[in-house]
Amino acid sequence: MNTSPVPGPEQAAPEDVGLSTAGLERVDAAVQQKIDEKVIAGAVTLVARHGKIVRTNVLGPAAHRRGGRYTRDTIFRVFSMTKPVTGVAMGILADRGLWLPEDPVAKHLPELAEMRVCAGFDRHGKPLLEEPEHPPTLAELLTHTAGFAYGRRSTDRVARMYAKQKLLHSSSPGEFLERLGRLPLAYQPGTQWRYSISMEIQGVIIERLSGQNLADFFQDHIFAPLGMTDTAFHTPPEKLSRRARLYYTAGPLRLVPGPNLLNKDYAQPPPFARGGGGLLSTIDDYARFAQLLLNRGEFAGHRLVTADSLTAQMTNHLPDSLLDHGFQAGHMHIRPGFGFGWNGVVVHDPRRADLPVGRGTYMWDGAAGTWFWVDPEHDLLYVGLIQLLSYSAPPLQEITQRLMADAIMG
């Protein structure tokens, strides 16, 4: 087995790849302003273009798990930035001919074959169930249109039913499926876009199709080939001193360090690794993954996934009828021009989306404020890592995208 290091992207001066140093400094200044205002505790950011890293910045001051500042190798919880990784894993299995977009979910997870749709509630609060007009498909699962929900704080009755089952606290894929099978679909498949446990379901499908647990599949087929040495679903004891402290907002200009209430901070591989969240990573590791997306499946001279699968992941699959509804998840506002591919947003019409990015830009973010995007038209990637678990986290992705547009010289 070849254990030699996987070469990473080369370094370059910004102007050598058509970027303005002054423009990049304005992007950093916008992030630094949020630190100075005590909105966030600190950040690590990275910009690369034409396959070369042109700027990596550690912005502070910031507290670390043991009181120090962030460094380039600080390990961050990236939460839902796990989802695009799961999308690549699904693409790898599609390349093997193990699934098709039109496959019913139940073809691969028969435990979910009997799920029906909640059509309302009777006067006693009991759900009124109807048959799905068609079984939810993998294409719908990959685009949050399959009928599922997330079980978090909400006035939505179906969401409260999902929350009661504590799906994200399942101790195994089997327990997860058993709990999910008790629930109804929240809507008829294909009729809505709703942020959901779809990527957790994909994680279980990956395990079924590959015969590996999800953490091992990611490690063997994505992280090791990319040289992502610090990315995993856990932080081993020898790396704990590098893990960033997680903050919460407690009123204006007050950041409070606290426990990770969304996922456990595992020091060993978790019993149930989830396709929708749970990864920890560093700025350089996640930039390698982002470069894989820009390269349409190749990295350091090796192909991990076909260009066809990466193109499918980074192509909008939502019809105009859904884009017009303006669905939302955190800072992500689905709208005309701002659609969804596999496990991430695709800006397929920047003018209609009112975003100054290139056509085909693919992006997502995480619950602790982390964000990234890859812009194929400009051959550009950006990764930003912070640790603020708060619904009031600033929209740093949009802020940095708008400023980055001015840094592109050609």
Short mmCIF file of C-alpha atoms in Angstrom, two decimals:
data_model
loop_
_atom_site.label_atom_id
_atom_site.label_comp_id
_atom_site.label_asym_id
_atom_site.label_seq_id
_atom_site.Cartn_x
_atom_site.Cartn_y
_atom_site.Cartn_z
CA MET A 1 0.00 0.00 0.00
CA ASN A 2 1.34 3.45 -0.97
CA THR A 3 1.59 5.59 2.17
CA SER A 4 3.56 8.48 0.66
CA PRO A 5 2.01 11.94 1.21
CA VAL A 6 -0.47 13.14 -1.40
CA PRO A 7 0.88 16.38 -2.88
CA GLY A 8 -1.31 19.37 -2.25
CA PRO A 9 -1.95 22.48 -4.35
CA GLU A 10 1.00 24.71 -5.10
CA GLN A 11 1.27 28.25 -3.73
CA ALA A 12 1.12 31.32 -5.97
CA ALA A 13 0.98 35.10 -5.69
CA PRO A 14 -2.56 36.43 -6.23
CA GLU A 15 -1.66 38.50 -9.28
CA ASP A 16 -0.09 35.45 -10.94
CA VAL A 17 -3.55 33.85 -11.14
CA GLY A 18 -5.55 36.97 -11.90
CA LEU A 19 -6.52 38.03 -8.38
CA SER A 20 -5.93 41.36 -6.68
CA THR A 21 -4.02 41.35 -3.40
CA ALA A 22 -5.84 44.52 -2.37
CA GLY A 23 -9.16 42.90 -3.22
CA LEU A 24 -8.35 39.82 -1.13
CA GLU A 25 -7.37 42.08 1.75
CA ARG A 26 -10.83 43.66 1.62
CA VAL A 27 -12.39 40.18 1.86
CA ASP A 28 -10.28 39.42 4.93
CA ALA A 29 -11.14 42.81 6.42
CA ALA A 30 -14.85 42.02 6.24
CA VAL A 31 -14.30 38.82 8.21
CA GLN A 32 -11.98 40.57 10.63
CA GLN A 33 -14.65 43.21 11.23
CA LYS A 34 -17.01 40.53 12.56
CA ILE A 35 -14.24 39.43 14.94
CA ASP A 36 -13.61 43.01 16.08
CA GLU A 37 -17.34 43.43 16.67
CA LYS A 38 -17.26 40.23 18.78
CA VAL A 39 -19.79 38.58 16.48
CA ILE A 40 -17.39 35.67 15.89
CA ALA A 41 -14.32 34.59 17.85
CA GLY A 42 -11.96 34.11 14.92
CA ALA A 43 -11.64 32.52 11.50
CA VAL A 44 -9.32 30.66 9.17
CA THR A 45 -9.84 31.28 5.45
CA LEU A 46 -8.31 30.02 2.21
CA VAL A 47 -8.52 31.14 -1.42
CA ALA A 48 -7.24 29.13 -4.39
CA ARG A 49 -7.39 29.74 -8.12
CA HIS A 50 -6.25 27.69 -11.10
CA GLY A 51 -5.31 24.93 -8.65
CA LYS A 52 -2.95 27.15 -6.63
CA ILE A 53 -3.43 28.47 -3.11
CA VAL A 54 -3.00 32.24 -3.12
CA ARG A 55 -4.05 33.20 0.38
CA THR A 56 -4.51 31.44 3.70
CA ASN A 57 -5.26 33.64 6.67
CA VAL A 58 -5.66 33.03 10.39
CA LEU A 59 -7.80 35.87 11.71
CA GLY A 60 -8.16 36.57 15.41
CA PRO A 61 -8.06 36.94 18.27
CA ALA A 62 -9.67 33.58 18.83
CA ALA A 63 -9.85 31.12 21.70
CA HIS A 64 -8.86 27.54 21.15
CA ARG A 65 -9.89 24.55 23.23
CA ARG A 66 -6.96 25.27 25.57
CA GLY A 67 -7.06 29.01 25.33
CA GLY A 68 -4.68 29.63 22.42
CA ARG A 69 -5.31 31.19 19.04
CA TYR A 70 -6.44 29.43 15.90
CA THR A 71 -3.67 28.12 13.68
CA ARG A 72 -3.63 26.80 10.13
CA ASP A 73 -4.01 23.23 11.45
CA THR A 74 -6.86 23.96 13.91
CA ILE A 75 -9.57 21.31 13.62
CA PHE A 76 -13.10 22.64 13.12
CA ARG A 77 -16.52 21.00 13.27
CA VAL A 78 -17.92 21.46 9.78
CA PHE A 79 -21.35 19.98 10.51
CA SER A 80 -23.42 20.07 7.28
CA MET A 81 -20.36 20.58 5.08
CA THR A 82 -20.32 16.79 5.49
CA LYS A 83 -23.19 16.68 2.98
CA PRO A 84 -21.19 17.47 -0.18
CA VAL A 85 -18.72 14.75 0.84
CA THR A 86 -21.63 12.33 1.03
CA GLY A 87 -22.65 13.48 -2.45
CA VAL A 88 -19.21 12.54 -3.80
CA ALA A 89 -19.45 9.15 -2.08
CA MET A 90 -22.80 8.56 -3.78
CA GLY A 91 -21.18 9.51 -7.09
CA ILE A 92 -18.41 6.95 -6.56
CA LEU A 93 -21.06 4.25 -6.08
CA ALA A 94 -23.02 5.48 -9.11
CA ASP A 95 -19.84 5.04 -11.13
CA ARG A 96 -19.86 1.38 -10.06
CA GLY A 97 -23.39 0.99 -11.40
CA LEU A 98 -24.85 0.35 -7.94
CA TRP A 99 -27.71 2.86 -8.12
CA LEU A 100 -29.63 5.08 -10.53
CA PRO A 101 -31.36 8.40 -9.81
CA GLU A 102 -34.77 6.93 -10.65
CA ASP A 103 -34.37 4.08 -8.12
CA PRO A 104 -36.97 4.14 -5.34
CA VAL A 105 -35.33 4.67 -1.96
CA ALA A 106 -36.99 1.46 -0.80
CA LYS A 107 -35.11 -0.54 -3.43
CA HIS A 108 -32.00 -0.04 -1.32
CA LEU A 109 -33.68 0.41 2.07
CA PRO A 110 -36.74 -1.87 2.14
CA GLU A 111 -37.31 -0.85 5.77
CA LEU A 112 -38.80 2.39 4.39
CA ALA A 113 -41.12 0.78 1.84
CA GLU A 114 -44.30 1.36 3.86
CA MET A 115 -43.86 5.08 4.57
CA ARG A 116 -46.97 7.12 3.82
CA VAL A 117 -47.55 10.85 3.52
CA CYS A 118 -48.98 13.06 6.26
CA ALA A 119 -51.96 14.86 4.69
CA GLY A 120 -52.97 16.68 7.89
CA PHE A 121 -54.12 15.91 11.41
CA ASP A 122 -57.48 15.02 12.92
CA ARG A 123 -58.98 16.92 15.87
CA HIS A 124 -57.13 14.62 18.27
CA GLY A 125 -53.77 15.45 16.71
CA LYS A 126 -53.42 12.10 14.98
CA PRO A 127 -51.81 12.28 11.52
CA LEU A 128 -54.02 11.60 8.52
CA LEU A 129 -52.04 9.40 6.15
CA GLU A 130 -52.26 8.85 2.41
CA GLU A 131 -50.29 6.83 -0.08
CA PRO A 132 -47.45 8.62 -1.88
CA GLU A 133 -48.29 9.46 -5.47
CA HIS A 134 -44.99 7.80 -6.29
CA PRO A 135 -42.31 6.26 -4.07
CA PRO A 136 -39.55 8.72 -3.17
CA THR A 137 -36.54 8.27 -5.44
CA LEU A 138 -32.80 8.64 -4.97
CA ALA A 139 -32.83 11.71 -7.23
CA GLU A 140 -35.29 13.30 -4.80
CA LEU A 141 -33.25 12.13 -1.83
CA LEU A 142 -30.17 13.89 -3.25
CA THR A 143 -32.09 17.15 -3.67
CA HIS A 144 -34.15 17.39 -0.44
CA THR A 145 -37.38 16.78 -2.37
CA ALA A 146 -38.14 13.19 -1.29
CA GLY A 147 -40.66 14.05 1.43
CA PHE A 148 -38.53 13.85 4.57
CA ALA A 149 -38.02 16.47 7.30
CA TYR A 150 -35.51 17.31 10.01
CA GLY A 151 -36.64 17.00 13.61
CA ARG A 152 -35.62 20.32 15.08
CA ARG A 153 -37.42 23.12 16.88
CA SER A 154 -40.36 24.07 14.73
CA THR A 155 -44.03 24.89 14.87
CA ASP A 156 -44.53 22.24 12.17
CA ARG A 157 -46.29 19.18 13.59
CA VAL A 158 -44.47 16.73 11.35
CA ALA A 159 -41.13 18.23 12.35
CA ARG A 160 -42.08 17.73 15.99
CA MET A 161 -42.87 14.08 15.23
CA TYR A 162 -39.40 13.70 13.72
CA ALA A 163 -37.85 15.45 16.73
CA LYS A 164 -39.62 13.09 19.12
CA GLN A 165 -37.97 10.10 17.44
CA LYS A 166 -34.48 11.63 18.02
CA LEU A 167 -33.25 10.29 14.72
CA LEU A 168 -29.86 11.98 14.98
CA HIS A 169 -29.23 10.28 18.31
CA SER A 170 -29.60 6.77 16.88
CA SER A 171 -26.79 4.45 17.92
CA SER A 172 -26.71 2.45 14.66
CA PRO A 173 -28.02 2.56 11.09
CA GLY A 174 -30.55 -0.14 12.00
CA GLU A 175 -31.92 1.90 14.89
CA PHE A 176 -32.06 4.99 12.66
CA LEU A 177 -34.12 3.13 10.04
CA GLU A 178 -36.38 1.60 12.69
CA ARG A 179 -37.16 5.05 14.14
CA LEU A 180 -37.58 6.63 10.71
CA GLY A 181 -39.95 3.88 9.62
CA ARG A 182 -42.40 4.96 12.34
CA LEU A 183 -42.78 8.38 10.76
CA PRO A 184 -44.74 9.72 7.80
CA LEU A 185 -43.36 11.66 4.88
CA ALA A 186 -43.95 15.38 5.38
CA TYR A 187 -45.26 15.99 1.83
CA GLN A 188 -45.80 14.25 -1.47
CA PRO A 189 -42.40 13.43 -3.01
CA GLY A 190 -41.23 15.95 -5.57
CA THR A 191 -43.67 18.70 -4.60
CA GLN A 192 -41.50 20.68 -2.15
CA TRP A 193 -37.90 21.42 -1.22
CA ARG A 194 -37.38 20.81 2.49
CA TYR A 195 -34.09 20.59 4.36
CA SER A 196 -34.12 17.11 5.81
CA ILE A 197 -32.47 13.92 7.00
CA SER A 198 -32.06 12.86 3.36
CA MET A 199 -28.26 12.85 3.60
CA GLU A 200 -28.36 10.67 6.72
CA ILE A 201 -30.43 8.26 4.65
CA GLN A 202 -27.81 8.45 1.89
CA GLY A 203 -25.15 7.54 4.46
CA VAL A 204 -27.02 4.33 5.27
CA ILE A 205 -27.40 3.57 1.56
CA ILE A 206 -23.65 4.04 1.08
CA GLU A 207 -23.04 1.48 3.82
CA ARG A 208 -25.50 -0.99 2.25
CA LEU A 209 -24.09 -0.67 -1.25
CA SER A 210 -20.41 -0.64 -0.30
CA GLY A 211 -20.36 -3.12 2.58
CA GLN A 212 -18.33 -0.62 4.63
CA ASN A 213 -19.33 1.67 7.43
CA LEU A 214 -19.55 5.28 6.32
CA ALA A 215 -16.45 6.51 8.17
CA ASP A 216 -14.29 3.81 6.58
CA PHE A 217 -15.72 4.43 3.12
CA PHE A 218 -14.98 8.14 3.37
CA GLN A 219 -11.47 7.42 4.62
CA ASP A 220 -10.60 4.80 2.00
CA HIS A 221 -12.18 6.43 -1.07
CA ILE A 222 -12.05 10.18 -0.40
CA PHE A 223 -9.88 11.31 2.51
CA ALA A 224 -6.83 9.09 2.01
CA PRO A 225 -6.64 9.62 -1.77
CA LEU A 226 -6.92 13.39 -1.24
CA GLY A 227 -4.40 13.49 1.59
CA MET A 228 -7.03 14.79 4.04
CA THR A 229 -5.12 13.62 7.12
CA ASP A 230 -7.14 15.50 9.76
CA THR A 231 -10.68 14.94 8.49
CA ALA A 232 -12.87 12.34 10.24
CA PHE A 233 -15.99 11.85 12.32
CA HIS A 234 -13.89 12.02 15.49
CA THR A 235 -10.83 13.75 16.92
CA PRO A 236 -8.32 11.23 18.27
CA PRO A 237 -6.83 12.04 21.69
CA GLU A 238 -3.47 13.13 20.27
CA LYS A 239 -5.24 15.85 18.21
CA LEU A 240 -7.66 17.19 20.83
CA SER A 241 -5.45 20.17 21.62
CA ARG A 242 -5.98 21.36 18.03
CA ARG A 243 -9.78 21.26 18.10
CA ALA A 244 -11.46 24.66 18.04
CA ARG A 245 -13.69 25.75 20.88
CA LEU A 246 -17.36 26.05 19.94
CA TYR A 247 -19.09 29.34 20.75
CA TYR A 248 -22.66 30.47 21.21
CA THR A 249 -24.16 33.95 21.09
CA ALA A 250 -25.44 35.23 24.45
CA GLY A 251 -26.79 38.69 23.67
CA PRO A 252 -25.14 41.54 21.80
CA LEU A 253 -21.34 41.51 21.75
CA ARG A 254 -21.11 38.45 23.95
CA LEU A 255 -19.69 35.11 22.88
CA VAL A 256 -19.95 32.19 25.28
CA PRO A 257 -17.92 28.96 24.91
CA GLY A 258 -20.00 25.88 25.44
CA PRO A 259 -20.55 22.20 24.66
CA ASN A 260 -21.38 20.79 21.26
CA LEU A 261 -25.13 20.28 21.50
CA LEU A 262 -25.68 19.17 17.90
CA ASN A 263 -23.27 16.25 17.71
CA LYS A 264 -21.11 14.51 20.26
CA ASP A 265 -17.42 15.36 20.08
CA TYR A 266 -16.13 11.84 19.63
CA ALA A 267 -12.57 10.94 20.57
CA GLN A 268 -13.04 7.55 18.85
CA PRO A 269 -15.02 6.64 15.70
CA PRO A 270 -18.74 7.03 16.47
CA PRO A 271 -21.08 4.03 16.42
CA PHE A 272 -23.24 5.74 13.76
CA ALA A 273 -21.46 8.10 11.37
CA ARG A 274 -24.02 10.30 9.65
CA GLY A 275 -24.02 11.41 6.05
CA GLY A 276 -25.62 14.73 6.96
CA GLY A 277 -23.16 15.98 9.57
CA GLY A 278 -20.46 15.17 12.05
CA LEU A 279 -17.18 15.62 10.18
CA LEU A 280 -14.28 17.62 11.56
CA SER A 281 -11.70 19.12 9.24
CA THR A 282 -8.98 21.72 8.73
CA ILE A 283 -8.70 24.53 6.22
CA ASP A 284 -6.17 22.69 4.05
CA ASP A 285 -8.04 19.40 4.17
CA TYR A 286 -11.36 20.88 3.11
CA ALA A 287 -9.65 22.93 0.40
CA ARG A 288 -8.37 19.64 -1.07
CA PHE A 289 -11.94 18.36 -1.19
CA ALA A 290 -13.11 21.62 -2.79
CA GLN A 291 -10.34 21.33 -5.39
CA LEU A 292 -11.59 17.82 -6.23
CA LEU A 293 -14.97 19.37 -7.06
CA LEU A 294 -13.37 22.05 -9.24
CA ASN A 295 -11.27 19.40 -10.99
CA ARG A 296 -14.41 17.37 -11.74
CA GLY A 297 -13.19 14.32 -9.85
CA GLU A 298 -9.39 14.40 -10.25
CA PHE A 299 -6.73 15.31 -7.70
CA ALA A 300 -2.93 15.07 -7.88
CA GLY A 301 -3.15 13.09 -11.11
CA HIS A 302 -5.61 10.50 -9.81
CA ARG A 303 -9.32 10.20 -10.57
CA LEU A 304 -11.57 9.47 -7.60
CA VAL A 305 -14.98 9.90 -9.24
CA THR A 306 -16.07 10.40 -12.83
CA ALA A 307 -16.59 13.83 -14.34
CA ASP A 308 -20.18 12.79 -15.13
CA SER A 309 -20.96 12.18 -11.45
CA LEU A 310 -19.33 15.46 -10.37
CA THR A 311 -21.20 17.32 -13.11
CA ALA A 312 -24.47 15.83 -11.87
CA GLN A 313 -23.61 16.88 -8.31
CA MET A 314 -22.88 20.45 -9.42
CA THR A 315 -25.93 20.90 -11.70
CA ASN A 316 -29.25 22.33 -10.60
CA HIS A 317 -31.99 19.69 -10.53
CA LEU A 318 -34.89 21.77 -9.19
CA PRO A 319 -37.63 22.85 -11.63
CA ASP A 320 -38.73 26.47 -11.82
CA SER A 321 -41.94 25.57 -10.02
CA LEU A 322 -39.94 24.78 -6.86
CA LEU A 323 -37.44 27.63 -7.24
CA ASP A 324 -40.33 30.11 -7.30
CA HIS A 325 -41.45 28.98 -3.83
CA GLY A 326 -38.41 30.50 -2.14
CA PHE A 327 -37.65 27.65 0.28
CA GLN A 328 -35.05 28.43 2.95
CA ALA A 329 -32.53 26.67 5.21
CA GLY A 330 -30.44 29.02 7.33
CA HIS A 331 -28.65 31.47 5.02
CA MET A 332 -29.58 29.42 1.95
CA HIS A 333 -32.58 30.88 0.10
CA ILE A 334 -33.69 28.65 -2.76
CA ARG A 335 -34.91 31.00 -5.50
CA PRO A 336 -34.76 31.56 -9.27
CA GLY A 337 -31.14 31.16 -10.32
CA PHE A 338 -30.22 29.67 -6.92
CA GLY A 339 -31.09 25.98 -7.11
CA PHE A 340 -29.88 22.68 -5.77
CA GLY A 341 -27.69 19.91 -7.16
CA TRP A 342 -26.71 16.85 -5.19
CA ASN A 343 -26.29 17.76 -1.52
CA GLY A 344 -25.49 21.41 -2.21
CA VAL A 345 -26.64 24.67 -3.77
CA VAL A 346 -25.91 25.46 -7.43
CA VAL A 347 -26.01 29.06 -8.70
CA HIS A 348 -27.05 28.28 -12.26
CA ASP A 349 -28.13 31.83 -13.15
CA PRO A 350 -26.13 34.41 -11.16
CA ARG A 351 -28.07 37.38 -12.53
CA ARG A 352 -31.43 36.00 -11.39
CA ALA A 353 -29.90 34.88 -8.08
CA ASP A 354 -28.40 38.37 -7.60
CA LEU A 355 -25.00 36.96 -6.71
CA PRO A 356 -21.73 38.03 -8.38
CA VAL A 357 -20.35 34.52 -8.79
CA GLY A 358 -19.71 32.42 -11.85
CA ARG A 359 -22.36 30.28 -13.44
CA GLY A 360 -22.33 26.79 -11.91
CA THR A 361 -20.96 27.86 -8.53
CA TYR A 362 -21.56 25.05 -6.01
CA MET A 363 -21.64 25.69 -2.26
CA TRP A 364 -22.90 24.80 1.16
CA ASP A 365 -22.29 25.76 4.78
CA GLY A 366 -22.35 24.33 8.30
CA ALA A 367 -24.25 24.94 11.53
CA ALA A 368 -21.20 26.49 13.22
CA GLY A 369 -20.91 29.13 10.51
CA THR A 370 -18.37 27.37 8.27
CA TRP A 371 -18.79 27.99 4.54
CA PHE A 372 -17.29 27.19 1.16
CA TRP A 373 -17.90 27.56 -2.53
CA VAL A 374 -16.31 26.44 -5.77
CA ASP A 375 -16.73 28.59 -8.88
CA PRO A 376 -15.94 26.61 -12.06
CA GLU A 377 -16.38 29.61 -14.36
CA HIS A 378 -13.60 31.49 -12.55
CA ASP A 379 -11.71 28.32 -11.50
CA LEU A 380 -11.82 29.59 -7.93
CA LEU A 381 -12.49 28.14 -4.49
CA TYR A 382 -12.96 29.68 -1.07
CA VAL A 383 -13.19 27.97 2.33
CA GLY A 384 -13.99 29.77 5.60
CA LEU A 385 -13.97 28.13 9.03
CA ILE A 386 -15.42 29.61 12.23
CA GLN A 387 -17.12 28.01 15.27
CA LEU A 388 -20.29 29.91 16.15
CA LEU A 389 -23.29 27.64 16.70
CA SER A 390 -25.97 30.29 16.38
CA TYR A 391 -28.87 31.20 14.12
CA SER A 392 -27.54 34.76 14.33
CA ALA A 393 -24.21 33.85 12.71
CA PRO A 394 -23.39 36.45 10.04
CA PRO A 395 -23.94 35.57 6.36
CA LEU A 396 -20.21 35.37 5.71
CA GLN A 397 -20.62 33.30 2.58
CA GLU A 398 -22.58 36.01 0.77
CA ILE A 399 -20.44 38.79 2.26
CA THR A 400 -17.21 37.21 1.05
CA GLN A 401 -18.67 36.25 -2.34
CA ARG A 402 -19.67 39.83 -3.09
CA LEU A 403 -16.26 41.15 -2.12
CA MET A 404 -14.40 38.37 -3.91
CA ALA A 405 -16.03 39.42 -7.18
CA ASP A 406 -14.07 42.67 -6.98
CA ALA A 407 -10.79 40.76 -6.40
CA ILE A 408 -11.05 38.87 -9.72
CA MET A 409 -9.05 40.76 -12.35
CA GLY A 410 -9.64 38.41 -15.22
#
